[in-house]
């Protein structure tokens, strides 16, 4: 069968069914009408066959075939089981006459001869069909039937009357009779066949037993059931036969194995046992294929066709599975693989070296052709249900080609013989041409091996069979190197997943070194290369020093390229740690500056020695990660709940899960490192001792152990310890105090502090003590007699409980906050020593109290600063110089530059205790809020060493820019009256002076308490003359008698537009009458005489309370 014309239907039709032969005699023309109906009925209807009163597990269909009667079609004892299918199952004689006389004259002698021949045979099934449709009337029909029945009175059940073709009941009777006799003959035949097969099987241990005869009989036995539609039963027979052949092969090595097994080897393979080219069209296996390969190939062909028949049968049903195509393809591949492995096992057990080249060619054909058949069903390359089977088929094809190449290389004389054998087989397929060219040329053989290798590697990787990938690649490279061919290094797929599939043993290392020899000599430093070399080193336990040196050199180059050490765990394939670290118990509680000793046992599993290895034990003081937590030890933290005012023990694991994981700085204050340099860290156990000085304080838990060299590093948290490896570094708190803190210190001048330092434990090294300001404005006098922001003092080693006093000269600068009063104020300094911070609180009194006030003249404003020595030490301060400048506030031209006030005092000014000194300046500018910087330089008499002090601070002064001044008075409107009376109108006279002496218009507005004044005229416009003077009078009425304050006056800029006054901005002015009051007399009203004394007293009290309330 041509590969290009291959299809499912063509394969299915290649099987020729064994027909159920029925012979017929008599009048054929009349019986031919019923033949088509019978063939159609038995081919479409599946029948239940009962054998030994039990139904056969599979329903049968009979493919009927009607032939003319011959004597050789009769069953007899001389018929062998293999010839049973050629014998008629049933013999039919058809009688069609017009009358009884016609029967006696023309038919009776013929049917008698026919019956005599059948009766001479044993176990022959026959029937007689009487057709009376030619008779004229019913009486004639009855007479014909009665006459025939009288002749065959002993066999009434074998006579069937068909009066007319339209008589359906008579036809059904005939069908049932034929079915009954067919089953009787089938039962007889199968009993004889089963007995024959059983007898043959029992003689299998005899030397004269012929396996080919038994094999042929079994295959024909199965094909008979296959022809009757029992495909699954026939497939089980083929499977049993396959197992039987395999069992024979397995027992070939036993001492009592039958001698006929050699017959399977003596039969030469002369023809090509293929599938497509002729295997499917072969119905029976020939004697020339009596070898093991031929029988297994024949079985495979029949199994493939049965699988296709079964697939087509299920596809016609309504409950066909969606995966029917892929299931059928998988079944075909499984059977092909089983057959190939069985033939290979037979050659190995029987030591069949003669047929190895032919077997390899057959394997090549079988894999290619079976996959071509599966391709008709589905794309097997993307078949996810059976990637292992597909990969094993490709592997079998590669192994076959590899074995063929090795065989021909050992025996070059076989190449010519094998080439002729391939070309002698017709038709010549594509596989035959490829094999012929590969046999003739070594280069072509290498090319074909690479092609098959690539396909096989892809299939094996898809099936996760990575060890087979290494195996076939190793075979390919060895063959290519032996043939002086160039190895395709790009085909080496080295990755972690594939290396993990290899066992860690010396043979693996040898294979990898041979396979990757070119790669190992390259300069590559990739992760894959380092992983490969390190895996080889571990397989050999470092015995190959060149490989170890190569590994160290490549890691060193990789570290130089990356700028960091290579992580050894990242290139390791071992699931366990490369180093096991175990530490002994050690003193968990350590004091600062003590010596900690830890003994450790490190088990190295890397396979080679490490020189100059640095080993570090890293302790961590953070709770985010530790060996204790990784070991699921109980770690609790005490938490205080403010709302409920209770304490709870909370798991640190829960706290850590609620917080974001923060990386731990190994060099930070929460980390403690203990390092050791090992000259030689050999494979196996290494006893090490760590020693370090404790310089940190805190609770530390062993976080990890790191081992590093100049090229790589390794870190592990799996450290074995009998108890949690915690280290408690404590320090007896040292003491730093101020001896003379009971007295008051004076701010503004140098003060001498006596600081006592006490060491509560031995301090064997020099320490640094730093004094810094905790509050602002502190200065410290250093050894160069220069004021500095901090002071550092180097202290020599201390003995336990040793005390020392330090003299620190400090100056607290005075500012406006301190100098407000002579009250005691607290300030503090910070002392840092031995990783601790000490805040020392001191009480200060200012050496002088500074007060200021402003005075306003007509055109100038004066600032008077009072320096009061009300408290402080009995010293004489000397004010060397003083300056007052404005501080720039805005970007406008008025305040953009600093202005200096004009001093009105002479310097220097000495001040003793309880003395007062005044400093006066004429301010340079005016404004609502102007910042002035006051700077004083002063010294202290008879101070050793002589030092200079300064006062520099910002003073906020309100210096308004006044351009108007007013004077107000209240005059009675009564003629000759000097004082105003209540309820009587009065003139409120306002005199205004404009300091610039120019004319302008102003709007004057009055405001007063309604309980004291009634404002008859609240607003009035006034015009200032060119002389700068203006005056106006407004009418007001006092409501009550007594001393009343003047009404409030407000002045605004204004404009006169169309006789309408439009007010503008308010104007600052200086009121010369501010705070004055006027006496108002009681009203002069006659009605007041009618009041009694009590009313007068009540009224006076009311006015008095009103005035008191006003003044309050």
Tab-separated table of C-alpha atoms in Angstrom, residues 149-491:
chain	number	residue	atom	x	y	z
A	149	UNK	CA	-42.700	-34.860	3.425
A	150	UNK	CA	-43.486	-38.511	2.899
A	151	UNK	CA	-40.076	-38.995	1.229
A	152	UNK	CA	-38.287	-37.239	4.145
A	153	UNK	CA	-40.567	-38.329	6.931
A	154	UNK	CA	-37.604	-38.723	9.327
A	155	UNK	CA	-36.549	-35.077	8.955
A	156	UNK	CA	-39.666	-32.928	9.280
A	157	UNK	CA	-37.731	-30.089	10.937
A	158	UNK	CA	-35.457	-29.720	7.913
A	159	UNK	CA	-38.275	-29.094	5.449
A	160	UNK	CA	-39.493	-25.486	4.949
A	161	UNK	CA	-42.441	-24.463	2.812
A	162	UNK	CA	-42.359	-21.134	0.932
A	163	UNK	CA	-45.708	-20.938	-0.850
A	164	UNK	CA	-45.197	-17.355	-2.020
A	165	UNK	CA	-42.616	-14.593	-1.905
A	166	UNK	CA	-45.085	-12.354	-0.118
A	167	UNK	CA	-45.581	-14.812	2.749
A	168	UNK	CA	-43.588	-13.121	5.504
A	169	UNK	CA	-44.369	-15.718	8.169
A	170	UNK	CA	-42.964	-18.525	6.027
A	171	UNK	CA	-39.810	-16.472	5.353
A	172	UNK	CA	-39.276	-15.838	9.066
A	173	UNK	CA	-39.560	-19.566	9.680
A	174	UNK	CA	-36.883	-20.230	7.092
A	175	UNK	CA	-34.588	-17.595	8.647
A	176	UNK	CA	-34.960	-19.080	12.117
A	177	UNK	CA	-34.220	-22.536	10.779
A	178	UNK	CA	-31.099	-21.373	8.960
A	179	UNK	CA	-29.920	-19.562	12.107
A	180	UNK	CA	-30.419	-22.692	14.204
A	181	UNK	CA	-28.446	-24.946	11.860
A	182	UNK	CA	-25.676	-22.331	11.451
A	183	UNK	CA	-25.223	-22.185	15.219
A	184	UNK	CA	-25.194	-25.981	15.428
A	185	UNK	CA	-22.428	-26.208	12.869
A	186	UNK	CA	-20.508	-23.302	14.491
A	187	UNK	CA	-20.690	-25.027	17.861
A	188	UNK	CA	-19.406	-28.247	16.385
A	189	UNK	CA	-16.575	-26.542	14.520
A	190	UNK	CA	-15.429	-24.487	17.513
A	191	UNK	CA	-15.448	-27.505	19.799
A	192	UNK	CA	-13.234	-29.358	17.363
A	193	UNK	CA	-10.950	-26.328	16.945
A	194	UNK	CA	-10.681	-25.694	20.669
A	195	UNK	CA	-9.766	-29.306	21.245
A	196	UNK	CA	-7.151	-29.163	18.516
A	197	UNK	CA	-5.563	-26.022	19.926
A	198	UNK	CA	-5.550	-27.476	23.392
A	199	UNK	CA	-3.817	-30.628	22.210
A	200	UNK	CA	-1.222	-28.542	20.368
A	201	UNK	CA	-0.574	-26.380	23.403
A	202	UNK	CA	-0.055	-29.381	25.643
A	203	UNK	CA	2.700	-30.647	23.344
A	204	UNK	CA	4.689	-27.384	23.547
A	205	UNK	CA	7.371	-28.968	25.736
A	206	UNK	CA	8.112	-31.612	23.162
A	207	UNK	CA	11.069	-31.117	20.896
A	208	UNK	CA	9.020	-31.807	17.791
A	209	UNK	CA	6.388	-29.188	18.552
A	210	UNK	CA	5.916	-26.723	15.724
A	211	UNK	CA	5.272	-23.211	17.046
A	212	UNK	CA	4.425	-21.918	13.594
A	213	UNK	CA	1.537	-24.394	13.174
A	214	UNK	CA	0.111	-23.435	16.537
A	215	UNK	CA	0.598	-19.753	15.754
A	216	UNK	CA	-1.171	-20.084	12.384
A	217	UNK	CA	-4.071	-21.995	13.909
A	218	UNK	CA	-4.499	-19.439	16.680
A	219	UNK	CA	-4.445	-16.499	14.291
A	220	UNK	CA	-7.036	-18.152	12.030
A	221	UNK	CA	-9.120	-18.954	15.093
A	222	UNK	CA	-9.066	-15.299	16.117
A	223	UNK	CA	-9.718	-14.063	12.577
A	224	UNK	CA	-12.848	-16.233	12.430
A	225	UNK	CA	-14.338	-14.483	15.450
A	226	UNK	CA	-13.159	-11.201	13.973
A	227	UNK	CA	-15.083	-12.023	10.778
A	228	UNK	CA	-18.222	-12.697	12.834
A	229	UNK	CA	-18.030	-9.222	14.459
A	230	UNK	CA	-16.537	-10.267	17.837
A	231	UNK	CA	-13.591	-7.878	17.430
A	232	UNK	CA	-12.838	-7.477	21.112
A	233	UNK	CA	-12.839	-11.242	21.646
A	234	UNK	CA	-10.507	-11.697	18.698
A	235	UNK	CA	-8.228	-8.986	20.090
A	236	UNK	CA	-8.048	-10.823	23.407
A	237	UNK	CA	-7.000	-13.984	21.533
A	238	UNK	CA	-4.199	-12.074	19.831
A	239	UNK	CA	-3.137	-10.642	23.173
A	240	UNK	CA	-3.007	-14.124	24.696
A	241	UNK	CA	-0.960	-15.337	21.776
A	242	UNK	CA	1.388	-12.375	22.230
A	243	UNK	CA	1.847	-13.185	25.896
A	244	UNK	CA	2.438	-16.845	25.051
A	245	UNK	CA	5.218	-15.987	22.618
A	246	UNK	CA	6.777	-13.662	25.153
A	247	UNK	CA	6.571	-16.382	27.799
A	248	UNK	CA	8.427	-18.774	25.477
A	249	UNK	CA	11.194	-16.230	25.068
A	250	UNK	CA	11.511	-15.605	28.796
A	251	UNK	CA	11.908	-19.336	29.441
A	252	UNK	CA	14.617	-19.704	26.856
A	253	UNK	CA	17.311	-19.376	29.459
A	254	UNK	CA	15.953	-22.203	31.634
A	255	UNK	CA	17.685	-25.599	31.539
A	256	UNK	CA	14.474	-27.369	30.502
A	257	UNK	CA	13.594	-24.940	27.744
A	258	UNK	CA	12.256	-26.656	24.568
A	259	UNK	CA	14.627	-27.197	21.727
A	260	UNK	CA	12.180	-25.922	19.110
A	261	UNK	CA	13.078	-22.356	20.167
A	262	UNK	CA	16.134	-22.682	17.991
A	263	UNK	CA	13.760	-23.024	15.050
A	264	UNK	CA	12.816	-19.387	15.503
A	265	UNK	CA	16.500	-18.481	15.075
A	266	UNK	CA	17.253	-20.834	12.198
A	267	UNK	CA	14.581	-19.245	10.031
A	268	UNK	CA	16.239	-16.415	8.164
A	269	UNK	CA	14.633	-13.051	7.518
A	270	UNK	CA	14.523	-13.015	3.742
A	271	UNK	CA	11.719	-10.564	3.087
A	272	UNK	CA	10.915	-7.181	4.570
A	273	UNK	CA	8.357	-7.565	7.378
A	274	UNK	CA	6.682	-4.181	7.095
A	275	UNK	CA	3.280	-2.823	8.006
A	276	UNK	CA	2.151	-0.619	5.156
A	277	UNK	CA	3.926	-2.148	2.207
A	278	UNK	CA	2.258	-5.534	2.492
A	279	UNK	CA	1.614	-6.536	6.071
A	280	UNK	CA	-2.005	-5.456	6.096
A	281	UNK	CA	-2.916	-7.227	2.856
A	282	UNK	CA	-1.475	-10.541	4.113
A	283	UNK	CA	-4.355	-12.652	5.447
A	284	UNK	CA	-2.282	-15.614	6.558
A	285	UNK	CA	1.319	-15.769	7.669
A	286	UNK	CA	3.530	-17.761	5.358
A	287	UNK	CA	6.041	-20.428	6.258
A	288	UNK	CA	8.883	-18.119	5.238
A	289	UNK	CA	7.957	-15.785	8.089
A	290	UNK	CA	8.099	-18.474	10.726
A	291	UNK	CA	10.777	-16.555	12.647
A	292	UNK	CA	9.996	-14.608	15.781
A	293	UNK	CA	10.209	-11.222	14.089
A	294	UNK	CA	7.805	-12.298	11.363
A	295	UNK	CA	5.211	-13.623	13.815
A	296	UNK	CA	5.363	-10.503	16.015
A	297	UNK	CA	5.117	-8.260	12.969
A	298	UNK	CA	2.073	-10.217	11.724
A	299	UNK	CA	0.423	-9.887	15.131
A	300	UNK	CA	1.097	-6.132	15.138
A	301	UNK	CA	-0.499	-5.738	11.694
A	302	UNK	CA	-3.612	-7.614	12.752
A	303	UNK	CA	-3.859	-5.660	16.021
A	304	UNK	CA	-3.606	-2.326	14.209
A	305	UNK	CA	-6.387	-3.293	11.771
A	306	UNK	CA	-8.557	-4.547	14.642
A	307	UNK	CA	-8.008	-1.236	16.500
A	308	UNK	CA	-9.160	0.654	13.409
A	309	UNK	CA	-12.208	-1.637	13.018
A	310	UNK	CA	-13.072	-1.137	16.667
A	311	UNK	CA	-12.645	2.644	16.266
A	312	UNK	CA	-14.991	2.688	13.270
A	313	UNK	CA	-17.512	0.504	15.080
A	314	UNK	CA	-17.595	2.847	18.087
A	315	UNK	CA	-17.749	5.947	15.914
A	316	UNK	CA	-21.072	4.714	14.512
A	317	UNK	CA	-22.590	4.471	17.990
A	318	UNK	CA	-24.343	7.338	19.726
A	319	UNK	CA	-22.158	7.196	22.848
A	320	UNK	CA	-18.773	7.632	21.174
A	321	UNK	CA	-16.244	9.260	23.514
A	322	UNK	CA	-14.679	12.608	22.463
A	323	UNK	CA	-11.215	11.096	22.955
A	324	UNK	CA	-11.887	8.115	20.710
A	325	UNK	CA	-9.379	9.191	18.063
A	326	UNK	CA	-6.578	9.822	20.536
A	327	UNK	CA	-7.359	6.597	22.418
A	328	UNK	CA	-7.086	4.595	19.226
A	329	UNK	CA	-3.795	6.310	18.305
A	330	UNK	CA	-2.381	5.646	21.775
A	331	UNK	CA	-3.389	1.997	21.524
A	332	UNK	CA	-1.594	1.620	18.203
A	333	UNK	CA	1.567	3.252	19.570
A	334	UNK	CA	1.452	1.031	22.662
A	335	UNK	CA	1.231	-2.141	20.583
A	336	UNK	CA	4.029	-1.002	18.294
A	337	UNK	CA	6.233	-0.250	21.300
A	338	UNK	CA	5.452	-3.610	22.932
A	339	UNK	CA	6.301	-5.437	19.728
A	340	UNK	CA	9.597	-3.588	19.247
A	341	UNK	CA	10.703	-4.231	22.818
A	342	UNK	CA	9.686	-7.896	22.600
A	343	UNK	CA	11.776	-8.435	19.449
A	344	UNK	CA	14.723	-6.646	21.061
A	345	UNK	CA	14.406	-8.784	24.183
A	346	UNK	CA	14.243	-11.967	22.052
A	347	UNK	CA	17.490	-11.083	20.290
A	348	UNK	CA	19.198	-10.352	23.591
A	349	UNK	CA	18.062	-13.544	25.322
A	350	UNK	CA	18.720	-15.760	22.325
A	351	UNK	CA	22.011	-13.968	21.553
A	352	UNK	CA	20.808	-13.402	18.020
A	353	UNK	CA	23.600	-11.305	16.562
A	354	UNK	CA	22.987	-12.413	12.986
A	355	UNK	CA	19.696	-10.581	12.594
A	356	UNK	CA	20.664	-7.397	14.464
A	357	UNK	CA	21.075	-5.206	11.320
A	358	UNK	CA	17.796	-6.495	9.865
A	359	UNK	CA	16.042	-6.020	13.180
A	360	UNK	CA	17.298	-2.429	13.357
A	361	UNK	CA	15.917	-1.741	9.879
A	362	UNK	CA	12.615	-3.318	10.868
A	363	UNK	CA	12.485	-1.128	13.999
A	364	UNK	CA	13.116	1.969	11.861
A	365	UNK	CA	10.259	0.973	9.510
A	366	UNK	CA	7.874	-0.030	12.298
A	367	UNK	CA	8.242	3.264	14.230
A	368	UNK	CA	7.908	5.400	11.108
A	369	UNK	CA	4.962	3.488	9.674
A	370	UNK	CA	3.053	3.134	12.952
A	371	UNK	CA	3.373	6.892	13.566
A	372	UNK	CA	2.178	7.509	9.995
A	373	UNK	CA	-0.920	5.425	10.724
A	374	UNK	CA	-1.534	7.326	13.965
A	375	UNK	CA	-1.223	10.604	12.084
A	376	UNK	CA	-4.355	9.604	10.166
A	377	UNK	CA	-6.267	9.750	13.436
A	378	UNK	CA	-4.710	12.788	15.178
A	379	UNK	CA	-1.501	14.790	15.512
A	380	UNK	CA	0.552	12.595	17.810
A	381	UNK	CA	3.220	15.280	18.296
A	382	UNK	CA	0.726	17.302	20.353
A	383	UNK	CA	-0.845	14.317	22.054
A	384	UNK	CA	-0.801	15.086	25.773
A	385	UNK	CA	-2.288	11.791	26.935
A	386	UNK	CA	0.702	9.644	26.017
A	387	UNK	CA	3.944	11.643	25.705
A	388	UNK	CA	5.915	8.811	27.324
A	389	UNK	CA	4.875	6.259	24.699
A	390	UNK	CA	5.731	8.635	21.860
A	391	UNK	CA	9.123	9.408	23.380
A	392	UNK	CA	9.895	5.701	23.815
A	393	UNK	CA	9.066	5.048	20.161
A	394	UNK	CA	11.449	7.799	19.053
A	395	UNK	CA	14.027	6.441	21.502
A	396	UNK	CA	13.641	2.952	19.992
A	397	UNK	CA	14.238	4.371	16.515
A	398	UNK	CA	17.364	6.241	17.692
A	399	UNK	CA	18.694	3.135	19.451
A	400	UNK	CA	18.067	1.075	16.332
A	401	UNK	CA	19.991	3.503	14.141
A	402	UNK	CA	22.786	3.772	16.714
A	403	UNK	CA	23.126	-0.026	17.037
A	404	UNK	CA	23.063	-0.348	13.242
A	405	UNK	CA	25.830	2.247	12.903
A	406	UNK	CA	27.987	0.502	15.527
A	407	UNK	CA	27.364	-2.914	13.963
A	408	UNK	CA	28.337	-1.739	10.520
A	409	UNK	CA	31.390	0.011	11.928
A	410	UNK	CA	32.528	-3.233	13.558
A	411	UNK	CA	31.652	-5.338	10.504
A	412	UNK	CA	32.061	-3.158	7.419
A	413	UNK	CA	31.505	-6.185	5.186
A	414	UNK	CA	27.842	-6.290	6.253
A	415	UNK	CA	27.194	-2.888	4.683
A	416	UNK	CA	27.180	-4.214	1.133
A	417	UNK	CA	24.981	-7.204	1.996
A	418	UNK	CA	22.512	-5.059	3.905
A	419	UNK	CA	22.395	-2.479	1.094
A	420	UNK	CA	21.561	-5.143	-1.482
A	421	UNK	CA	18.873	-6.561	0.789
A	422	UNK	CA	17.270	-3.151	1.180
A	423	UNK	CA	17.256	-2.473	-2.563
A	424	UNK	CA	15.947	-5.945	-3.402
A	425	UNK	CA	12.706	-5.391	-1.525
A	426	UNK	CA	9.947	-3.982	-3.672
A	427	UNK	CA	8.474	-1.438	-3.507
A	428	UNK	CA	11.330	0.717	-2.236
A	429	UNK	CA	10.005	3.097	0.435
A	430	UNK	CA	11.429	6.414	1.627
A	431	UNK	CA	12.816	4.773	4.748
A	432	UNK	CA	14.635	2.202	2.630
A	433	UNK	CA	16.246	4.921	0.551
A	434	UNK	CA	17.368	6.819	3.668
A	435	UNK	CA	18.817	3.689	5.240
A	436	UNK	CA	20.591	2.740	2.005
A	437	UNK	CA	22.273	6.135	1.740
A	438	UNK	CA	23.216	6.081	5.443
A	439	UNK	CA	24.778	2.639	5.098
A	440	UNK	CA	26.898	3.670	2.132
A	441	UNK	CA	28.207	6.952	3.637
A	442	UNK	CA	29.421	7.568	7.161
A	443	UNK	CA	28.697	11.301	6.853
A	444	UNK	CA	25.122	10.547	5.841
A	445	UNK	CA	24.827	8.164	8.772
A	446	UNK	CA	25.974	10.932	11.137
A	447	UNK	CA	23.501	13.344	9.572
A	448	UNK	CA	20.598	10.922	9.959
A	449	UNK	CA	21.593	10.202	13.555
A	450	UNK	CA	21.540	13.933	14.354
A	451	UNK	CA	18.091	14.270	12.782
A	452	UNK	CA	16.698	11.337	14.729
A	453	UNK	CA	18.447	12.635	17.868
A	454	UNK	CA	16.772	16.049	17.593
A	455	UNK	CA	13.307	14.539	17.207
A	456	UNK	CA	13.922	12.128	20.067
A	457	UNK	CA	15.252	14.855	22.405
A	458	UNK	CA	12.190	17.022	21.826
A	459	UNK	CA	9.882	14.107	22.569
A	460	UNK	CA	11.831	13.017	25.659
A	461	UNK	CA	11.884	16.543	27.090
A	462	UNK	CA	8.135	16.787	26.554
A	463	UNK	CA	7.765	13.558	28.557
A	464	UNK	CA	10.222	14.754	31.271
A	465	UNK	CA	12.608	11.884	30.487
A	466	UNK	CA	15.723	13.987	30.888
A	467	UNK	CA	18.058	11.141	31.824
A	468	UNK	CA	17.345	9.489	28.478
A	469	UNK	CA	18.241	12.801	26.825
A	470	UNK	CA	21.656	12.664	28.460
A	471	UNK	CA	22.013	9.034	27.424
A	472	UNK	CA	21.254	9.454	23.721
A	473	UNK	CA	23.281	12.678	23.523
A	474	UNK	CA	26.205	10.854	25.099
A	475	UNK	CA	25.840	8.038	22.554
A	476	UNK	CA	25.623	10.488	19.669
A	477	UNK	CA	28.714	12.432	20.740
A	478	UNK	CA	30.718	9.268	21.308
A	479	UNK	CA	29.862	7.999	17.839
A	480	UNK	CA	30.620	11.366	16.248
A	481	UNK	CA	33.973	11.575	18.023
A	482	UNK	CA	34.830	8.009	17.024
A	483	UNK	CA	33.969	8.917	13.431
A	484	UNK	CA	36.116	12.065	13.566
A	485	UNK	CA	33.012	14.191	13.042
A	486	UNK	CA	32.377	17.564	14.642
A	487	UNK	CA	30.145	17.423	17.695
A	488	UNK	CA	27.211	19.849	17.586
A	489	UNK	CA	27.656	21.559	20.968
A	490	UNK	CA	24.432	23.495	20.482
A	491	UNK	CA	22.581	20.232	21.001
